[in-house]
mmCIF file of C-alpha atoms in Angstrom:
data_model
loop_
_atom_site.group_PDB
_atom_site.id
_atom_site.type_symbol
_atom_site.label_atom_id
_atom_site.label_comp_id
_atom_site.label_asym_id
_atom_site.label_seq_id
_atom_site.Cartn_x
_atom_site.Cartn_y
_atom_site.Cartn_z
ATOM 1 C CA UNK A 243 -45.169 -16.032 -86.746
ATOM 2 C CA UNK A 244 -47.887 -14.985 -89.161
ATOM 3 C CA UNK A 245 -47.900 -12.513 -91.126
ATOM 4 C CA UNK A 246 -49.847 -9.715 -89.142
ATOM 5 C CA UNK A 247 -51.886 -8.931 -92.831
ATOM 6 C CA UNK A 248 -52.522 -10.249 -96.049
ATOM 7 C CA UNK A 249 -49.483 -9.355 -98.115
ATOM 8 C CA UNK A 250 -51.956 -8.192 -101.086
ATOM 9 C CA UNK A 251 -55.388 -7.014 -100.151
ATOM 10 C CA UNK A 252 -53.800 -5.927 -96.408
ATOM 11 C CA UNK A 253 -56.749 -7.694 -94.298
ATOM 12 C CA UNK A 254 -55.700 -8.335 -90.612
ATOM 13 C CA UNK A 255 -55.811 -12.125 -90.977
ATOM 14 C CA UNK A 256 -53.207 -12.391 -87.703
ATOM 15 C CA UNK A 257 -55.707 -12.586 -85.226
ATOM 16 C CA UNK A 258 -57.370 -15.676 -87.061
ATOM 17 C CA UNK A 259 -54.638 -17.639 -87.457
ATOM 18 C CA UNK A 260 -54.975 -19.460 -83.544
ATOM 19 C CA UNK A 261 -58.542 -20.166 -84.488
ATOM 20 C CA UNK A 262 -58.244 -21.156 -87.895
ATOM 21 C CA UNK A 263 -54.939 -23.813 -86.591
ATOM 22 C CA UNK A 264 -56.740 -25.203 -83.664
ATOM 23 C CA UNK A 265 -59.698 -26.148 -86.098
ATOM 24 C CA UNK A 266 -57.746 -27.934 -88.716
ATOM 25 C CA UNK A 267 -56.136 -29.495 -85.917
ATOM 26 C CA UNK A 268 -59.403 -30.972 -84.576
ATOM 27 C CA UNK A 269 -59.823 -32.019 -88.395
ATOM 28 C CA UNK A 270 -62.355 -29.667 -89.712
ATOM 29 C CA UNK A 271 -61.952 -28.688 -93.560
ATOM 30 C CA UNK A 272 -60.197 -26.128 -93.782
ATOM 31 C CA UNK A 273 -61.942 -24.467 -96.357
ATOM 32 C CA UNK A 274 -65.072 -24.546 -94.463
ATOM 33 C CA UNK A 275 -63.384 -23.084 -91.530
ATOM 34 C CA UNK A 276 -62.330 -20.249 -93.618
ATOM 35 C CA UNK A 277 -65.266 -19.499 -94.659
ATOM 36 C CA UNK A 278 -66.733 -19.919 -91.440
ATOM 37 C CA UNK A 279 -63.955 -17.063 -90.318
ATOM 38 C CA UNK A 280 -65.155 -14.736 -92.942
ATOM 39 C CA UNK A 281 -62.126 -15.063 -95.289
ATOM 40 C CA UNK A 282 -63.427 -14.701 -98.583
ATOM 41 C CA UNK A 283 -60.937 -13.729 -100.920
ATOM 42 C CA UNK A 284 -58.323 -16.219 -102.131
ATOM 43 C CA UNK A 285 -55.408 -13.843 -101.440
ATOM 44 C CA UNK A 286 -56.295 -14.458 -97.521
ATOM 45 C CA UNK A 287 -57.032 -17.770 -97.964
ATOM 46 C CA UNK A 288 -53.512 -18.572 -98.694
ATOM 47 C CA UNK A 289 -51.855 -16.555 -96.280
ATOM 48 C CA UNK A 290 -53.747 -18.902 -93.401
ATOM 49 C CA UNK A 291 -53.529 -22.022 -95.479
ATOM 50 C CA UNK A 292 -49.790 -21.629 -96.452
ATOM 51 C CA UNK A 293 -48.502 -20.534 -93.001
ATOM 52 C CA UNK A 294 -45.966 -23.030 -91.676
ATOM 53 C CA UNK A 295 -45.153 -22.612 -88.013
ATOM 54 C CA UNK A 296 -41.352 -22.068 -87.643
ATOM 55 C CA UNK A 297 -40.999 -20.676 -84.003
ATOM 56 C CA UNK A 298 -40.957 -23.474 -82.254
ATOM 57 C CA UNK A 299 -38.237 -24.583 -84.736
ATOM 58 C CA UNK A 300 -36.025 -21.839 -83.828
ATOM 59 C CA UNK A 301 -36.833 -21.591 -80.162
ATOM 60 C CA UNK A 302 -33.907 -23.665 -78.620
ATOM 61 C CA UNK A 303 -31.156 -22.012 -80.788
ATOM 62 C CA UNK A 304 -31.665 -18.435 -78.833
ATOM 63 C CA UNK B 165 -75.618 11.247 -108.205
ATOM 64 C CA UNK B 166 -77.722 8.435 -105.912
ATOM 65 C CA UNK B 167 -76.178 5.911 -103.741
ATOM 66 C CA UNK B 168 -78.516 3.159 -102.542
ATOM 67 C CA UNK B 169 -77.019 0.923 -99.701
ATOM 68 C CA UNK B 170 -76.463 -3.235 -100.469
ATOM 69 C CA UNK B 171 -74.386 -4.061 -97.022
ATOM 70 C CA UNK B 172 -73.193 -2.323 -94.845
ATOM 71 C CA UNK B 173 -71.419 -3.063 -91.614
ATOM 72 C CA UNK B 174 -68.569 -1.990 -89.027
ATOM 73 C CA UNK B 175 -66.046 -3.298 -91.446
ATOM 74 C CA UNK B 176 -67.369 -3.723 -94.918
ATOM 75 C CA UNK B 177 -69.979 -1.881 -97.088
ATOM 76 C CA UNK B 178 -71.479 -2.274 -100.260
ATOM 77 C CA UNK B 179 -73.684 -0.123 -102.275
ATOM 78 C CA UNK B 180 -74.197 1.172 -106.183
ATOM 79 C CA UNK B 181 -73.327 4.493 -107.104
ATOM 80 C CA UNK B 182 -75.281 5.911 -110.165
ATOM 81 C CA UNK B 183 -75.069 8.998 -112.265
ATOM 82 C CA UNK B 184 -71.362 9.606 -111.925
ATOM 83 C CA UNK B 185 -68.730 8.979 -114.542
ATOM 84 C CA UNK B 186 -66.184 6.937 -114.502
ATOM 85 C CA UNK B 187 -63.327 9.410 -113.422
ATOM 86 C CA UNK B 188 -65.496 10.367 -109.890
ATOM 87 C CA UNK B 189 -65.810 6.795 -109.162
ATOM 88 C CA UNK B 190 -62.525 5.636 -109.649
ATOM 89 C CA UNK B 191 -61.166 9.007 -107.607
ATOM 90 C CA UNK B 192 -63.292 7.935 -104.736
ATOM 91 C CA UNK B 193 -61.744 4.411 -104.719
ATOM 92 C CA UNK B 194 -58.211 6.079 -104.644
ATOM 93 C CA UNK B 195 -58.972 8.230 -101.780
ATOM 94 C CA UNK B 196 -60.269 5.606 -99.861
ATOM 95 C CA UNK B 197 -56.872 3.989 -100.606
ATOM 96 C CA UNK B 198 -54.156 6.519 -100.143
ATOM 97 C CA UNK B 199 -55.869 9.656 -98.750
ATOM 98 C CA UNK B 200 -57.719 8.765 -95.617
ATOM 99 C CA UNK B 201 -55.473 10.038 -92.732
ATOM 100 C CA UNK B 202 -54.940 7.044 -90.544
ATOM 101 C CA UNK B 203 -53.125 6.527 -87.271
ATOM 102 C CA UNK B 204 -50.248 3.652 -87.348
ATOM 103 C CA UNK B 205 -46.938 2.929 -85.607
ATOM 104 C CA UNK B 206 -44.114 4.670 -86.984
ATOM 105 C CA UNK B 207 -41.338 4.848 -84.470
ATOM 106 C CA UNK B 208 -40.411 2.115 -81.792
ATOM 107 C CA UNK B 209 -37.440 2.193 -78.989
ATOM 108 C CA UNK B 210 -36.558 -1.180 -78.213
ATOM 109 C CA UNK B 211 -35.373 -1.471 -74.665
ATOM 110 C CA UNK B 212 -35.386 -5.620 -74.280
ATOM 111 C CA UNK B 213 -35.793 -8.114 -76.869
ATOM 112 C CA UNK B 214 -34.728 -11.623 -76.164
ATOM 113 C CA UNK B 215 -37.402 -13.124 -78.327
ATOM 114 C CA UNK B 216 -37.180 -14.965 -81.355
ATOM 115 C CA UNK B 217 -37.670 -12.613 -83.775
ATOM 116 C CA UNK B 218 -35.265 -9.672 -84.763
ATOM 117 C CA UNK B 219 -35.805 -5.876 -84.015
ATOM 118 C CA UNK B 220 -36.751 -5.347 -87.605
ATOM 119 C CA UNK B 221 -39.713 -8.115 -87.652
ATOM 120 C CA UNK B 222 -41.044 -6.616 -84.014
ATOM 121 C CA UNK B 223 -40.999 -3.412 -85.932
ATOM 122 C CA UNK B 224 -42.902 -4.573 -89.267
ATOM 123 C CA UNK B 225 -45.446 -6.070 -87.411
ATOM 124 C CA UNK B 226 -46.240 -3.313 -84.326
ATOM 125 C CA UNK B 227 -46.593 -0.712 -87.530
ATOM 126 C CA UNK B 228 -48.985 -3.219 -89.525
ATOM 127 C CA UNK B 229 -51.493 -3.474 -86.439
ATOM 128 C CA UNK B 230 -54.502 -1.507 -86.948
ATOM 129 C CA UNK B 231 -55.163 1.191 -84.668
ATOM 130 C CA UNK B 232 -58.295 2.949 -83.979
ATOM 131 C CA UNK B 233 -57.687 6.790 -85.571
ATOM 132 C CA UNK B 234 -59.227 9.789 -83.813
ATOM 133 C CA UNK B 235 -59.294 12.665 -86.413
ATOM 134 C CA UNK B 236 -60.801 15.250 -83.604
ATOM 135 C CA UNK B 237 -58.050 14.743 -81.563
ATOM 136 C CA UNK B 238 -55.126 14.286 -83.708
ATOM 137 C CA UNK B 239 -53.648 16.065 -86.816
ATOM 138 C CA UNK B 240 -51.603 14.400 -89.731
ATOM 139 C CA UNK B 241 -48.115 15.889 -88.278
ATOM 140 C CA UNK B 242 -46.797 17.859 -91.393
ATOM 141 C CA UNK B 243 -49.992 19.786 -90.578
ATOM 142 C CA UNK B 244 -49.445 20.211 -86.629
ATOM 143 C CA UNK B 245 -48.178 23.319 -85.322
ATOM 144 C CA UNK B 246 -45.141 21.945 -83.628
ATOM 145 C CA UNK B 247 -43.632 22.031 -86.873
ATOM 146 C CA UNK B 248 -43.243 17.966 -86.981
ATOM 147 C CA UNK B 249 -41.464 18.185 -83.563
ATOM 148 C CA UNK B 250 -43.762 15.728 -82.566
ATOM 149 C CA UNK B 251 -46.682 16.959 -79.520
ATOM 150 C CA UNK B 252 -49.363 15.351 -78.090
ATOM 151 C CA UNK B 253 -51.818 16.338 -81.749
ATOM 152 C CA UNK B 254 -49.801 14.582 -84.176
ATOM 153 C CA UNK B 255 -48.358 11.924 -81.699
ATOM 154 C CA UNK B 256 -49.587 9.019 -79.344
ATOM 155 C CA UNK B 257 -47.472 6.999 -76.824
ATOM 156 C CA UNK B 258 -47.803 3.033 -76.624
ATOM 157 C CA UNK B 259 -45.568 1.177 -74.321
ATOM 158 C CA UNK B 260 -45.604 -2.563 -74.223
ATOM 159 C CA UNK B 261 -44.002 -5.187 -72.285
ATOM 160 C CA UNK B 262 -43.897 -8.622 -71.462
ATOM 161 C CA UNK B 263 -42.131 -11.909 -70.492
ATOM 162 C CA UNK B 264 -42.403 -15.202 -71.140
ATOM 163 C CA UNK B 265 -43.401 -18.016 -71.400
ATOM 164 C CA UNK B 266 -46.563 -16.179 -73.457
ATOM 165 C CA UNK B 267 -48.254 -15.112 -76.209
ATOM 166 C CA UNK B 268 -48.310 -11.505 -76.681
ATOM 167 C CA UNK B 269 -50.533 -9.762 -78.496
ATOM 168 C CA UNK B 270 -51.760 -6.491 -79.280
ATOM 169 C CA UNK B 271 -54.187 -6.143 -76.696
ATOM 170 C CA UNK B 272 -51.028 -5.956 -74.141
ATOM 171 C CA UNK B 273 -49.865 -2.435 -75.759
ATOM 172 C CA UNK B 274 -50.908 -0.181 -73.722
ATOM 173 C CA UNK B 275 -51.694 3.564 -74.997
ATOM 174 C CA UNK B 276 -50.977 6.900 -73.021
ATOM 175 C CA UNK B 277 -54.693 8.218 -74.613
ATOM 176 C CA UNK B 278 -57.428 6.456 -73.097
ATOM 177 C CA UNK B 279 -59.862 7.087 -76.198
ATOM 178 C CA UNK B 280 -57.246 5.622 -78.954
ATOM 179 C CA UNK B 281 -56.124 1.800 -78.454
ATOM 180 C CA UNK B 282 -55.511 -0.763 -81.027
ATOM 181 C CA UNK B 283 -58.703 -1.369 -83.377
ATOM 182 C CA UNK B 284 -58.120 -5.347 -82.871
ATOM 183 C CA UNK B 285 -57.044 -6.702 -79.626
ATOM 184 C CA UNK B 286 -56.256 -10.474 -81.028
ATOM 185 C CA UNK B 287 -52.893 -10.057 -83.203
ATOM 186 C CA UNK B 288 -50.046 -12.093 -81.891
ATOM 187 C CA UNK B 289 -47.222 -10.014 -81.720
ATOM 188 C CA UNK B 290 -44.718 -12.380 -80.788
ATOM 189 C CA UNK B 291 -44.535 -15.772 -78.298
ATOM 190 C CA UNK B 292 -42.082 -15.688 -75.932
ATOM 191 C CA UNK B 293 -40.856 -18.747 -74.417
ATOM 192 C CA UNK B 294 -39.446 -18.971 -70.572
ATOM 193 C CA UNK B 295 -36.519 -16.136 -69.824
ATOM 194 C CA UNK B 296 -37.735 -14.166 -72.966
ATOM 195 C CA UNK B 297 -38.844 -10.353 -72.869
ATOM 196 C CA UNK B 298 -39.900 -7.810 -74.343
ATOM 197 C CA UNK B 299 -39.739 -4.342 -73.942
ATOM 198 C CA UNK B 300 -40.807 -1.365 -76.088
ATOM 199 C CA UNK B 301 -41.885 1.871 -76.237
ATOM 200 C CA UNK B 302 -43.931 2.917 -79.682
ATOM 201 C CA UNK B 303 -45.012 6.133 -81.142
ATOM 202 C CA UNK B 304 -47.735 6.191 -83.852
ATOM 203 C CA UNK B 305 -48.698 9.423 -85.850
ATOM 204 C CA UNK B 306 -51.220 9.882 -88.554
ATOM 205 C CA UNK B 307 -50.600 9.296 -92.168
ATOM 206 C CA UNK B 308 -51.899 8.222 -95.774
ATOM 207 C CA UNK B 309 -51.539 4.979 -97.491
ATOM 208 C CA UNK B 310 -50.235 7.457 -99.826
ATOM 209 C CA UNK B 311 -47.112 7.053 -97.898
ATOM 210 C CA UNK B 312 -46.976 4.117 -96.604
ATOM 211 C CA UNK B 313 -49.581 0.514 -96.812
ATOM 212 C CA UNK B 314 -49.658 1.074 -92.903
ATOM 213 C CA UNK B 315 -51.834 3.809 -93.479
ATOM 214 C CA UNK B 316 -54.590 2.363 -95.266
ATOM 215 C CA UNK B 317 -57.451 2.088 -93.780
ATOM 216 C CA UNK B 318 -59.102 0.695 -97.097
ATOM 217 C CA UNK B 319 -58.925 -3.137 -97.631
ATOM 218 C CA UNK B 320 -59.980 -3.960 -100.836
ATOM 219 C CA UNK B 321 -61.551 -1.184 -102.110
ATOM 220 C CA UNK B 322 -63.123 -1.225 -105.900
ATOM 221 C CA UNK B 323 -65.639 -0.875 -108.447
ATOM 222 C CA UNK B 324 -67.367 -2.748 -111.417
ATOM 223 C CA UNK B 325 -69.669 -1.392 -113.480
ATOM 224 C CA UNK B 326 -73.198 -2.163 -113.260
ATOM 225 C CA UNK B 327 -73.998 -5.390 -115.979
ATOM 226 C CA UNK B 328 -76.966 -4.656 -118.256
ATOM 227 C CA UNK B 329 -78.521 -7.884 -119.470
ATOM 228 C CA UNK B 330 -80.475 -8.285 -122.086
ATOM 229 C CA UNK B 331 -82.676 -10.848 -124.067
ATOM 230 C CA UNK B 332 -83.181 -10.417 -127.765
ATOM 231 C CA UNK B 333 -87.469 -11.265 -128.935
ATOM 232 C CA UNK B 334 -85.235 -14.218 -130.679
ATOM 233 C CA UNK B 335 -84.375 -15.975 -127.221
ATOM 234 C CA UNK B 336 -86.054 -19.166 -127.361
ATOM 235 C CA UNK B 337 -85.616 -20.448 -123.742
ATOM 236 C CA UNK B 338 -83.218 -23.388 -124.436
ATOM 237 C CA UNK B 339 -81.784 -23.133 -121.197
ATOM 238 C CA UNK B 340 -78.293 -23.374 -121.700
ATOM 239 C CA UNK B 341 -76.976 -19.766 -120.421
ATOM 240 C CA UNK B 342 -78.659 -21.139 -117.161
ATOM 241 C CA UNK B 343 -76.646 -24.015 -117.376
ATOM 242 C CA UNK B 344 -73.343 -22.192 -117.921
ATOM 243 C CA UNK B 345 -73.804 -19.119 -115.623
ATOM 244 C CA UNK B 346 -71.147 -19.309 -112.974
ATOM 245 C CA UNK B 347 -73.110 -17.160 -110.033
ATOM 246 C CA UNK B 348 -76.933 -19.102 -111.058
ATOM 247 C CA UNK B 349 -78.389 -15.338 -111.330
ATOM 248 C CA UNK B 350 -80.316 -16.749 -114.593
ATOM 249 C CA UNK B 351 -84.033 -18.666 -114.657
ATOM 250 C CA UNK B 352 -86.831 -19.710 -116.886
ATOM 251 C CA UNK B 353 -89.144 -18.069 -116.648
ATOM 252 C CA UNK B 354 -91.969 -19.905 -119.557
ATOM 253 C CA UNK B 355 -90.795 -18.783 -122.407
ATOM 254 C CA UNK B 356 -88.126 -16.395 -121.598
ATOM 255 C CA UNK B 357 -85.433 -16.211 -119.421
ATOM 256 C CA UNK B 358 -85.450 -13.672 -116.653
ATOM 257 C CA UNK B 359 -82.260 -12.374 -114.435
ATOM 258 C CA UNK B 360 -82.675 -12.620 -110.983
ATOM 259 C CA UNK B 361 -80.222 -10.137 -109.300
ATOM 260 C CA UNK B 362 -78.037 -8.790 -111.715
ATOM 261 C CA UNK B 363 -75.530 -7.103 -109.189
ATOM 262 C CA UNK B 364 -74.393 -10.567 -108.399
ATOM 263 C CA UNK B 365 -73.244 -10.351 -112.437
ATOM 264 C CA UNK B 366 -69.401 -10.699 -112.844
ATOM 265 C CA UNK B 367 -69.287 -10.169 -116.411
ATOM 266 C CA UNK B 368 -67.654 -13.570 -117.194
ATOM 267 C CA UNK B 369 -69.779 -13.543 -120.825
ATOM 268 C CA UNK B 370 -70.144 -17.203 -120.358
ATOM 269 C CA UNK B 371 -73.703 -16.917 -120.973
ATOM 270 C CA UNK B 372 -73.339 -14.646 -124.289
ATOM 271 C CA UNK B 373 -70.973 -16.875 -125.788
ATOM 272 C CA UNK B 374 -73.387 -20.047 -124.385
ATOM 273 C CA UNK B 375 -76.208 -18.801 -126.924
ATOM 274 C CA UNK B 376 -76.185 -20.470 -130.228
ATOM 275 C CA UNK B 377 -78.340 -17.950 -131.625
ATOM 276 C CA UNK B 378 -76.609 -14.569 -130.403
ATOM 277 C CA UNK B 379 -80.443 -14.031 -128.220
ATOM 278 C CA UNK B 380 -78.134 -12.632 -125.119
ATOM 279 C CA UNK B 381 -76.383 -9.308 -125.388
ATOM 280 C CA UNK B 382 -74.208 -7.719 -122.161
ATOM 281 C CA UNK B 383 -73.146 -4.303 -121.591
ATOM 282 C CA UNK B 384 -72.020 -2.114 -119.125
ATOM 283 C CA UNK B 385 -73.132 0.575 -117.347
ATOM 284 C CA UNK B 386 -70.970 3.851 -117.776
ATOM 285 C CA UNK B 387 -72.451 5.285 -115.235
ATOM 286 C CA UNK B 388 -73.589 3.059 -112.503
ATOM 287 C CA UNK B 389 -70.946 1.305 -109.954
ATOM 288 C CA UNK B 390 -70.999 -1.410 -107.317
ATOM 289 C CA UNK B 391 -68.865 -0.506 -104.863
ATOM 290 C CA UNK B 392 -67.060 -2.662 -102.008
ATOM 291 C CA UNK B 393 -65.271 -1.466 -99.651
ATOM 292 C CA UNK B 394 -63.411 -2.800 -96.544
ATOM 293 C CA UNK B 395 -62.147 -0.931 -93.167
ATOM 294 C CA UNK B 396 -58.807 -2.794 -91.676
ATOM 295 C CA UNK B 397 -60.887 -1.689 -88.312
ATOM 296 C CA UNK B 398 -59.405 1.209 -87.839
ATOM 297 C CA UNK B 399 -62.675 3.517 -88.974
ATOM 298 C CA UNK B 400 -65.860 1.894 -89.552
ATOM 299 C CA UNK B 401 -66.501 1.279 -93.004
ATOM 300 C CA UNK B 402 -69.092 4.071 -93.098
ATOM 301 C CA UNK B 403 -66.717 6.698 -91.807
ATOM 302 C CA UNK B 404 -63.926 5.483 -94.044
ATOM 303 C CA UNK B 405 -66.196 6.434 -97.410
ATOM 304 C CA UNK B 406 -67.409 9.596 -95.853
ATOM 305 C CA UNK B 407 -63.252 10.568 -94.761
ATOM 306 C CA UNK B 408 -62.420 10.364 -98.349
ATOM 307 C CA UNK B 409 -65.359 11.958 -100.266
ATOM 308 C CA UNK B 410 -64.524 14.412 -97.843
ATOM 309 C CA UNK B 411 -60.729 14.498 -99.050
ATOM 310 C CA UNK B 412 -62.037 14.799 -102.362
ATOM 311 C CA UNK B 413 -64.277 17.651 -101.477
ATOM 312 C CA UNK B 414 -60.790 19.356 -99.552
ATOM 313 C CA UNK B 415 -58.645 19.226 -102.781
ATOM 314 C CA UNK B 416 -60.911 20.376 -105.256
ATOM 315 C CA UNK B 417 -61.650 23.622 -102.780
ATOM 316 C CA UNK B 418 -57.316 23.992 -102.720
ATOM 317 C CA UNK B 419 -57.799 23.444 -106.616
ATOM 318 C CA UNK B 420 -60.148 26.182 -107.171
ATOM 319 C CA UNK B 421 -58.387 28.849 -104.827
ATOM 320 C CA UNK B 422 -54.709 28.184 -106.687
ATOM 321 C CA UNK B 423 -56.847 28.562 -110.183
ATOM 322 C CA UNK B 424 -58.776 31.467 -108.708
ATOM 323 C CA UNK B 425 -55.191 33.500 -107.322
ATOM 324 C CA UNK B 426 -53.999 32.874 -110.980
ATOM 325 C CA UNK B 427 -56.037 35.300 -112.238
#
């Protein structure tokens, strides 16, 4: 899951994060989309860009 | 002192703050970082959790959502009068629970006070896939980021002095601090260059050390500050600066009456 904030500034970047990963999916920069989203500082910008899904990775081992 | 307003918003603000020093400025970026009461989950009872993530993470992230903080109704609970007991002034109830397969997020808590939910209604808590659930019961008090990051209501919140630039009679219009300037807040102007909006200055000193004839000179002002600041939703950013000059205000009254019992 993502991070519910930005580990340094403390932003609520969560409730981006399904926006922000259906965008990229439908190939839109993703710089663009973050600053479309209103993510301006660089310390965000990685949290979203960095994020690697593992959930789905873990689901069938419960 | 004179504030004059650049931005201002439900979640971010910017303005300039003149004829202060330095030490009033910086104390009113502290407060707004670590003495704002704000309300946040402290304590959670977890009655079912079959999800993916552990106890622990479920925890971490219910205390990290913002919630909306009601200083008429509640009190930070060191201050309450059940003695930290926990009442219905220093505490507020949130249950949640759900079962999969879904997303939940935390606009599925629900809160025992209809005024005081959670300040944004899109953070995904957890998914849960099919035969997963989740159960829990919450209880969030007030507090300072003094205390805890969960507390603080302030994203972001800082200062730079306001940039004086200036052009010496020597400045012979070249061009080439134009070039070089980063944020494009420099133009010719004829025969002189002219700055077009020096808040948007970030003192890189590209253009000073640009000059081959030393025409540009940039200084600070010691007594003039751009402020931003940025509410994590849980006050609007305009009630978030007034909350902690008024914490200022608080502890330099409780200053003067311990100096004043003194003598």
């Amino acid at each position: 899951m993502i991070p519910v904030r930005c580990f340094t500034c403390g932003k609520v970047i969560s409730s981006l994060w399904q926006d922000f990963e259906k965008r990229v999916a439908e190939l839109e920069d993703p710089g663009k989309v973050l600053d479309d989203l209103g993510v301006e500082r660089y310390c965000c910008r990685r949290m979203l860009l960095t994020h690697i899904k593992l959930l789905d990775t873990f689901a069938p081992y419960q | 002192m004179d504030v004059e307003i650049i931005e201002l918003s439900d979640d971010n603000a910017r303005f300039v703050l003149t004829g202060v020093n330095p030490a009033i400025a910086n104390g009113l970026r502290k407060s707004m970082l670590s003495e704002v009461p704000t309300m946040a989950i402290d304590y959670i009872n977890i009655y079912d959790n079959t999800s993916v993530l552990f106890d622990e993470q479920i925890g971490l992230r219910m205390g990290l959502i913002p919630i909306i903080t009601d200083l008429d109704s509640y009190v930070l609970s060191e201050d309450c009068d059940c003695n930290d007991e926990g009442c219905t002034k220093c505490q507020l109830t949130l249950t949640l629970s759900a079962e999969g397969p879904v997303m939940v997020y935390s606009g599925d808590i629900q809160s025992s006070d209809p005024n005081v939910s959670v300040a944004d209604e899109k953070v995904p808590i957890v998914e849960l896939k099919e035969r997963q659930k989740l159960v829990l019961e919450a209880v969030a008090k007030l507090g300072t980021g003094r205390k805890h990051v969960k507390y603080q209501a302030g994203v972001a919140c800082g200062y730079k002095n306001v940039p004086v630039i200036t052009f010496q009679d020597t400045c012979d219009a070249c061009g080439k601090c134009v070039d070089e300037c980063p944020k494009e807040i420099l133009r010719i102007d004829g025969d002189k260059v002219t700055v077009t909006d020096p808040l948007k200055c970030i003192l890189c000193r590209l253009c000073v050390d640009a000059c081959d004839i030393k025409a540009i000179s940039l200084e600070e002002d010691d007594s003039s500050f751009i402020f931003t600041a940025e509410s994590d939703g849980s006050y609007p950013a305009k009630e978030l600066i007034v909350q902690s000059a008024d914490t200022i205000i608080e502890k330099a009254k409780l200053l003067n009456e311990i100096l004043e019992s003194i003598e």
